PDB file of C-alpha atoms in Angstrom:
ATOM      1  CA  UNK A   9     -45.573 -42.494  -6.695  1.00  0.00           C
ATOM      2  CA  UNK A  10     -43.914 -45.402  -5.273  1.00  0.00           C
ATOM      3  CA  UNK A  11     -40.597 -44.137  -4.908  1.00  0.00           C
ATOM      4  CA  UNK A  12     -37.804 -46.733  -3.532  1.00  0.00           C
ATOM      5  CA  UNK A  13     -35.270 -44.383  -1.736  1.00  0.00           C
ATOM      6  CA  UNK A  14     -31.798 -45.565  -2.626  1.00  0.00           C
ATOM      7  CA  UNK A  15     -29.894 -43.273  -5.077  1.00  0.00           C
ATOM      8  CA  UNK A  16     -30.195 -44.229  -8.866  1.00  0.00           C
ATOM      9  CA  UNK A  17     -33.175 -46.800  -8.168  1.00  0.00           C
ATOM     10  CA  UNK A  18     -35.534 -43.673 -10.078  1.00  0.00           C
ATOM     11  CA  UNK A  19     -34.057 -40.889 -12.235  1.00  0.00           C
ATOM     12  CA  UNK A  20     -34.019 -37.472 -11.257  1.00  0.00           C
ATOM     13  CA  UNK A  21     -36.042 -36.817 -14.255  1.00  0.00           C
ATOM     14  CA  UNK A  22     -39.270 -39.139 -12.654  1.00  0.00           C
ATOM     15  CA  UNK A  23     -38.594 -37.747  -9.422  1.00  0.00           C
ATOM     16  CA  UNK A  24     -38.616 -33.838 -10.908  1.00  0.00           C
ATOM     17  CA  UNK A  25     -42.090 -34.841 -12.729  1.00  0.00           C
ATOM     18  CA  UNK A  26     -43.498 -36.460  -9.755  1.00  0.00           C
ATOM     19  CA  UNK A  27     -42.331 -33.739  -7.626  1.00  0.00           C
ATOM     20  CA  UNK A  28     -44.243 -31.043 -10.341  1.00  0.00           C
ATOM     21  CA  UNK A  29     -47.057 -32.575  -9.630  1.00  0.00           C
ATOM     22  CA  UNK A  30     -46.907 -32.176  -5.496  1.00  0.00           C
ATOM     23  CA  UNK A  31     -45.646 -35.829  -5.009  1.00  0.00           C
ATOM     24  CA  UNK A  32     -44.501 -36.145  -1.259  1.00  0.00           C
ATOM     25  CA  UNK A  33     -42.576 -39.031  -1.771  1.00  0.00           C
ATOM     26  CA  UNK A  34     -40.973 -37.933  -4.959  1.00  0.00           C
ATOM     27  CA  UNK A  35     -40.180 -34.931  -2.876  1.00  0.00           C
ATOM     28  CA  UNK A  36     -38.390 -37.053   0.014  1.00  0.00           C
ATOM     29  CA  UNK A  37     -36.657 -39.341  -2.501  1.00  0.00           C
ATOM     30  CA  UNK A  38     -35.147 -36.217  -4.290  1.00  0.00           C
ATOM     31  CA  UNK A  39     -34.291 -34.753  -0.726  1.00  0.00           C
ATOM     32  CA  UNK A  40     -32.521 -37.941   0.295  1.00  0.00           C
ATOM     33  CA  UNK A  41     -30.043 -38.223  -2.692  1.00  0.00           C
ATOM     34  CA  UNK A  42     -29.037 -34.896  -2.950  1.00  0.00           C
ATOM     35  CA  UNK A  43     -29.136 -33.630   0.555  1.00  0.00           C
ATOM     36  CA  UNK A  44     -25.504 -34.652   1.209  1.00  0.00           C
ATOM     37  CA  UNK A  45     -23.804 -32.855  -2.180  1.00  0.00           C
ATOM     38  CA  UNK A  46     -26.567 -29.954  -0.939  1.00  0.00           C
ATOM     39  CA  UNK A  47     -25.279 -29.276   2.818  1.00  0.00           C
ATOM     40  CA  UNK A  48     -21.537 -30.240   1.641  1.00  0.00           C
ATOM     41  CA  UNK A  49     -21.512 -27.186  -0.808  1.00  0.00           C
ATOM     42  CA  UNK A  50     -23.602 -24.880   1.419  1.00  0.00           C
ATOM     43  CA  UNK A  51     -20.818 -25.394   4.040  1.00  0.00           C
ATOM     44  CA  UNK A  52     -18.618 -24.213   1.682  1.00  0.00           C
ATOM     45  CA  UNK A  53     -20.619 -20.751   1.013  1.00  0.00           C
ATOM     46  CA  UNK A  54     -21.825 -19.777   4.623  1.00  0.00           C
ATOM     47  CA  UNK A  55     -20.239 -17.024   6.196  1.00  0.00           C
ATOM     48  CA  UNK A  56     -21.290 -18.858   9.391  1.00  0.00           C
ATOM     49  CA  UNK A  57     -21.107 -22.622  10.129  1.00  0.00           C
ATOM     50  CA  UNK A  58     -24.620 -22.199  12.139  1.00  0.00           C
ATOM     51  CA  UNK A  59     -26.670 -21.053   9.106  1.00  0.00           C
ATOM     52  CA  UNK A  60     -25.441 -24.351   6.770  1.00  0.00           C
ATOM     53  CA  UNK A  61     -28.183 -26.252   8.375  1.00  0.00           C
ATOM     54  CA  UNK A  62     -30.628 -23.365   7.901  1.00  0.00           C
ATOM     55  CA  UNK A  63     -29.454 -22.454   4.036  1.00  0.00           C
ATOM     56  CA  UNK A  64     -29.945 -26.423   3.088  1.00  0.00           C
ATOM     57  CA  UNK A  65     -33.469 -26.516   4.528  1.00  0.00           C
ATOM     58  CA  UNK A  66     -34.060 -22.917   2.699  1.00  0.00           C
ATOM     59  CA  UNK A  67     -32.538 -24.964  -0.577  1.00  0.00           C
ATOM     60  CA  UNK A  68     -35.259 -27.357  -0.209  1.00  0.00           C
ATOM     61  CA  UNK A  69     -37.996 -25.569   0.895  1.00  0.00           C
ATOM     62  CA  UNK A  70     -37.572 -22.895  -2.571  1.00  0.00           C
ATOM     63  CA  UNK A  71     -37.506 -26.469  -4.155  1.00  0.00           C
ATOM     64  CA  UNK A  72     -40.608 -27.326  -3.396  1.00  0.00           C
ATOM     65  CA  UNK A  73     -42.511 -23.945  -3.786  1.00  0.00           C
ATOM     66  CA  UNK A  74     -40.749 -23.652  -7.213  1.00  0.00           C
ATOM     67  CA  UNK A  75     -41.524 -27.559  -7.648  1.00  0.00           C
ATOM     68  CA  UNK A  76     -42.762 -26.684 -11.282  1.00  0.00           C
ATOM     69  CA  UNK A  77     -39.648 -25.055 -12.191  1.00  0.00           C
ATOM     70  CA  UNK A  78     -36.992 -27.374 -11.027  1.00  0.00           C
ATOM     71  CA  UNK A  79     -34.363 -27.318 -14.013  1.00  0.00           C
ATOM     72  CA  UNK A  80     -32.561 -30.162 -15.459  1.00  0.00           C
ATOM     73  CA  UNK A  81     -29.027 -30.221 -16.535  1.00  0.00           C
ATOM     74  CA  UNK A  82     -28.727 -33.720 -18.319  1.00  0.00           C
ATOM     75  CA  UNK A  83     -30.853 -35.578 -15.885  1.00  0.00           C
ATOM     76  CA  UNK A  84     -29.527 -34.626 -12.853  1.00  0.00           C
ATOM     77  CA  UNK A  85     -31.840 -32.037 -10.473  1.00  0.00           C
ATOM     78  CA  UNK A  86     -28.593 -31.577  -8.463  1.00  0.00           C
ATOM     79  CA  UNK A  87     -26.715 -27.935 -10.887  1.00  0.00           C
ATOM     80  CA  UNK A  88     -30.231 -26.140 -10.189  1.00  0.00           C
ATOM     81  CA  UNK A  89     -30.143 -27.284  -6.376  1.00  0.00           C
ATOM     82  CA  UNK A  90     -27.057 -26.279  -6.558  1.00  0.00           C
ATOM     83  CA  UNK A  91     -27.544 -23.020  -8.183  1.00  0.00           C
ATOM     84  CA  UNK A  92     -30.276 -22.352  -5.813  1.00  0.00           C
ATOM     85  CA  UNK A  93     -28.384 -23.577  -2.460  1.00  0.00           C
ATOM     86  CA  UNK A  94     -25.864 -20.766  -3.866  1.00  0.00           C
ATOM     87  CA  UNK A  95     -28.516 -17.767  -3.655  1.00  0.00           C
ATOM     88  CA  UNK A  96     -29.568 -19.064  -0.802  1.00  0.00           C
ATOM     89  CA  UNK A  97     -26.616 -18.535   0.774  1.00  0.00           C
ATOM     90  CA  UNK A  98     -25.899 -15.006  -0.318  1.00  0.00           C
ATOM     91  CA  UNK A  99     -29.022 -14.089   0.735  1.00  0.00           C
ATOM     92  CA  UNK A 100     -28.636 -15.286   4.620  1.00  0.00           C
ATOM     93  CA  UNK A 101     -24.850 -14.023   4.398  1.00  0.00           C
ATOM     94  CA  UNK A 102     -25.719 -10.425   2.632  1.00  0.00           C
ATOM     95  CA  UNK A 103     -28.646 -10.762   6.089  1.00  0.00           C
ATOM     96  CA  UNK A 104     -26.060 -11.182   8.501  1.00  0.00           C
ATOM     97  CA  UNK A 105     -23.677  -8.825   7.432  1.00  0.00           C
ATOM     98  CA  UNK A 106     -26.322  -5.937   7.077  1.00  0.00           C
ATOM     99  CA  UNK A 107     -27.711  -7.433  11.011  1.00  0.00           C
ATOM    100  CA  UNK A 108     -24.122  -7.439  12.267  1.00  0.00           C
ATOM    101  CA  UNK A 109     -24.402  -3.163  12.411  1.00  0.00           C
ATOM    102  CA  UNK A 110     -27.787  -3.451  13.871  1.00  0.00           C
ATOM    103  CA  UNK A 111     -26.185  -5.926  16.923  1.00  0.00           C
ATOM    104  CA  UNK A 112     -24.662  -2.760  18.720  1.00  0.00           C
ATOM    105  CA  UNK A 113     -26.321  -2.035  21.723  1.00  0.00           C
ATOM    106  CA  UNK A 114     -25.368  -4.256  24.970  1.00  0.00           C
ATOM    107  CA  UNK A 115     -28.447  -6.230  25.174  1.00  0.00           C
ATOM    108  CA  UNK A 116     -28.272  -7.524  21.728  1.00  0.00           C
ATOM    109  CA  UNK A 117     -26.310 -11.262  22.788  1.00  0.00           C
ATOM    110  CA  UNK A 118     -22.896 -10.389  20.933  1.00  0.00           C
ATOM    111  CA  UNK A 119     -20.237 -11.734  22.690  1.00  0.00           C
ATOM    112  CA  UNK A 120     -17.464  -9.967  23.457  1.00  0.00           C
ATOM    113  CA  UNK A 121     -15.018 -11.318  21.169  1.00  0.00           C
ATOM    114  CA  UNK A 122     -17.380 -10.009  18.274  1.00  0.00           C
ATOM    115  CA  UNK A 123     -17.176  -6.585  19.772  1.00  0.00           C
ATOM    116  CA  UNK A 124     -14.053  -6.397  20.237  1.00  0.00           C
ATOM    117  CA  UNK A 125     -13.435  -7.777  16.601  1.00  0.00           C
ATOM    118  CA  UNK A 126     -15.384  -4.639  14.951  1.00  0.00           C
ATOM    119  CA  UNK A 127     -13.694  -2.127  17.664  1.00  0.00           C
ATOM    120  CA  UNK A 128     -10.422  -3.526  16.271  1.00  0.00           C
ATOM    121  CA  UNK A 129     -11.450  -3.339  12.280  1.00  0.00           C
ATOM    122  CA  UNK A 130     -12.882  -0.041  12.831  1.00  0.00           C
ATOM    123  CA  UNK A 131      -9.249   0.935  14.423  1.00  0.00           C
ATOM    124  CA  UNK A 132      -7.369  -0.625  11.363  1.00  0.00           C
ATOM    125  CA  UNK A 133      -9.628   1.330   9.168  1.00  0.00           C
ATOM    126  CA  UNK A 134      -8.875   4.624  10.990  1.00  0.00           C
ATOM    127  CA  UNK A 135      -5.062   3.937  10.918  1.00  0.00           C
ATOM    128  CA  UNK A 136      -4.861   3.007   7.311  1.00  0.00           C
ATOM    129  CA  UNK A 137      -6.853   6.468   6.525  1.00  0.00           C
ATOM    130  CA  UNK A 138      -4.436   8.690   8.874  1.00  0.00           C
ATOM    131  CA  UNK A 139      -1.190   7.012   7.284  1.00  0.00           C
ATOM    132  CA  UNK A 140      -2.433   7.517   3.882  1.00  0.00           C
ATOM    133  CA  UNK A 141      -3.258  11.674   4.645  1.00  0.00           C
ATOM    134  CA  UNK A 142      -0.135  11.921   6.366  1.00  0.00           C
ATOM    135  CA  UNK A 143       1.664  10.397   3.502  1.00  0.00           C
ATOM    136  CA  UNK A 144       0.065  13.066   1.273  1.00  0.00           C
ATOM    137  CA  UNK A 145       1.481  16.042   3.684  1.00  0.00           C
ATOM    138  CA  UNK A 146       4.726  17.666   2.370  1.00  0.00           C
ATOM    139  CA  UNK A 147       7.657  17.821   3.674  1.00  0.00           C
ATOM    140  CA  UNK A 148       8.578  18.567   6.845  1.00  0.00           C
ATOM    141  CA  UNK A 149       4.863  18.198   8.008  1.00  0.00           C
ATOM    142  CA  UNK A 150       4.515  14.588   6.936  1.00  0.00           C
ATOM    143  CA  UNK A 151       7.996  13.993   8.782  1.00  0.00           C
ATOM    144  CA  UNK A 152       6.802  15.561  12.391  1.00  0.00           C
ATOM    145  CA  UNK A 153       3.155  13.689  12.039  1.00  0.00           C
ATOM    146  CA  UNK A 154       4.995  10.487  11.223  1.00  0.00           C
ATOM    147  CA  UNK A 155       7.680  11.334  14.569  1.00  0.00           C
ATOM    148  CA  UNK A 156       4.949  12.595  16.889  1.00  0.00           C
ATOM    149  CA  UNK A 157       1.927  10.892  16.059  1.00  0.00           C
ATOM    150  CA  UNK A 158       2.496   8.157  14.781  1.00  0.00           C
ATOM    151  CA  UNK A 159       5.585   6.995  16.578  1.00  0.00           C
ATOM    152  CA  UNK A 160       5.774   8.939  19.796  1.00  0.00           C
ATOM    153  CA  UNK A 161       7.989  11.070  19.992  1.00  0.00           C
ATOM    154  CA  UNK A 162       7.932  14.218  21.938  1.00  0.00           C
ATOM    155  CA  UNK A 163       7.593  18.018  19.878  1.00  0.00           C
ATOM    156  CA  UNK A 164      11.316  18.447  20.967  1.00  0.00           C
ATOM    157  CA  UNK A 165      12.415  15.456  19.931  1.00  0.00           C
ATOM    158  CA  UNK A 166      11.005  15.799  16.636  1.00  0.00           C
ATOM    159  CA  UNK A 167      12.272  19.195  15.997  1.00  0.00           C
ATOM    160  CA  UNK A 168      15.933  18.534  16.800  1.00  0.00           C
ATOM    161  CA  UNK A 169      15.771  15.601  14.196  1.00  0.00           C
ATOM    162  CA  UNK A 170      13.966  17.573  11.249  1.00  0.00           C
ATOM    163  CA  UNK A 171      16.641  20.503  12.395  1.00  0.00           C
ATOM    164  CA  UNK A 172      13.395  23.031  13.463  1.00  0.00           C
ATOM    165  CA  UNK A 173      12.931  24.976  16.675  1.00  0.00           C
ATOM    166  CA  UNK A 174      10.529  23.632  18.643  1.00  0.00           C
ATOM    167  CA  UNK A 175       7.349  26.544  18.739  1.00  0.00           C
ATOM    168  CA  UNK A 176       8.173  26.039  14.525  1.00  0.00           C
ATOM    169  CA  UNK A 177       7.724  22.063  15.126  1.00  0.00           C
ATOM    170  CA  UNK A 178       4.575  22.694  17.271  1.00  0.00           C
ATOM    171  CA  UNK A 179       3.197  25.136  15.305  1.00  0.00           C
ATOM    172  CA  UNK A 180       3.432  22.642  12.289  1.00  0.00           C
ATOM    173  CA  UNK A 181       1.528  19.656  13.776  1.00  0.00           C
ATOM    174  CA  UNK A 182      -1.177  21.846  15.405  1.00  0.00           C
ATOM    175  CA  UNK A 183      -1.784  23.242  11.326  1.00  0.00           C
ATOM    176  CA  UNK A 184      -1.341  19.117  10.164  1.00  0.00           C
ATOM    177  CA  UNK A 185      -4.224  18.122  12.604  1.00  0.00           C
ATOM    178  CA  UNK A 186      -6.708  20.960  12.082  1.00  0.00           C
ATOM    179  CA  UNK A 187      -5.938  19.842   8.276  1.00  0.00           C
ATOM    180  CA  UNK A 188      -6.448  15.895   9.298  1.00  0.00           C
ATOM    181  CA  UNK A 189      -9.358  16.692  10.916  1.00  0.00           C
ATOM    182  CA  UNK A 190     -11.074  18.582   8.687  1.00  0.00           C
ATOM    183  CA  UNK A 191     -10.212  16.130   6.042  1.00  0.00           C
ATOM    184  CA  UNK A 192     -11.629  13.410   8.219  1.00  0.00           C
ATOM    185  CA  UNK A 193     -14.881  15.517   8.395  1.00  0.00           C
ATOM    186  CA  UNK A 194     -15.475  15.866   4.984  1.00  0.00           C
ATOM    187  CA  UNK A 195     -14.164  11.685   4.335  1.00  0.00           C
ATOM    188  CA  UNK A 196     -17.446  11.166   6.853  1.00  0.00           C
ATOM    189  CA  UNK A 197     -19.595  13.471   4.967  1.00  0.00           C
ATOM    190  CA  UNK A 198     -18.728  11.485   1.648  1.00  0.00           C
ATOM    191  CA  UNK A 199     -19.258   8.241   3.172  1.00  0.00           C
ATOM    192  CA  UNK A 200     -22.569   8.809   4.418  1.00  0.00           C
ATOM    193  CA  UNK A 201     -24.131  10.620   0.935  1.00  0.00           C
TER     194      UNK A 201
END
């Protein structure tokens, strides 16, 4: 097919049918009009701006193994490139979010910042947990974990506020962690079953 390659000089419709039948230049003339509306929508689905290039050559690439099935909406080729630049994209994000846990060890090329990203996430996550079973403690307990471990404050300190002696106050939080712990040991047992 003799395909001139500026847009709207052949329809989509001729191209798709030329492509179906393993046209080359069909192929390159549907590349070159919608390669632009492609990569500017795959930029807006990548979790990273270094895979855009990769999920747009992926787009084109299941385009022309699946050149038989290319889809029409109206006669534009462009809603099922679309469609398919958008699993595409899940696909290499769902990949490198399932490859960002297998990046741990130190010779893996992470840099620091990432690292230090997860180590802080992980912390949040940790934090978020303890306040919420510390919240669910009754009274006084919940008061002395909230004093002593989560703001500071010495067993003494804590005990004169709550008006307890302090063996009572220390006596209290060493029964609250054995309970947070044990809690936190069966939350890990849940989350990996």
């Amino acid at each position: 097919m003799n395909t001139p390659r500026g847009p709207g000089t052949v329809p989509d419709t001729a191209l798709v049918a030329a492509v179906a039948k393993s046209d080359g230049e069909a192929y390159t003339a549907l590349l070159d009009r919608h390669s632009r509306a492609v990569f500017r929508y795959a930029w807006g689905l990548a979790d990273e701006r270094s895979d855009v290039d990769d999920i747009v050559q992926e787009t084109f690439l299941v385009a022309w193994r699946r050149r038989k099935d290319i889809g029409l909406v109206g006669a534009s080729a462009l809603p099922w490139l679309l469609t398919t630049t958008r699993y595409v994209a899940m696909n290499t994000n769902r990949q490198r979010r399932s490859n960002r846990t297998d990046l741990v060890d130190e010779h893996s090329g992470a840099s620091e910042a990432w690292y230090r990203q997860v180590a802080h996430d992980e912390a949040v996550h940790q934090l978020r947990w303890v306040r919420a079973e510390i919240a669910a403690l009754e009274s006084p307990d919940r008061e002395l974990c909230e004093l002593c471990l989560l703001q500071g404050r010495s067993y003494d300190e804590a005990a004169a506020m709550l008006g307890l002696t302090p063996t009572n106050a220390r006596k209290r939080i060493q029964r609250s962690r054995a309970k947070l712990k044990s809690s936190r040991a069966l939350h890990e047992m849940e989350q990996t079953l």
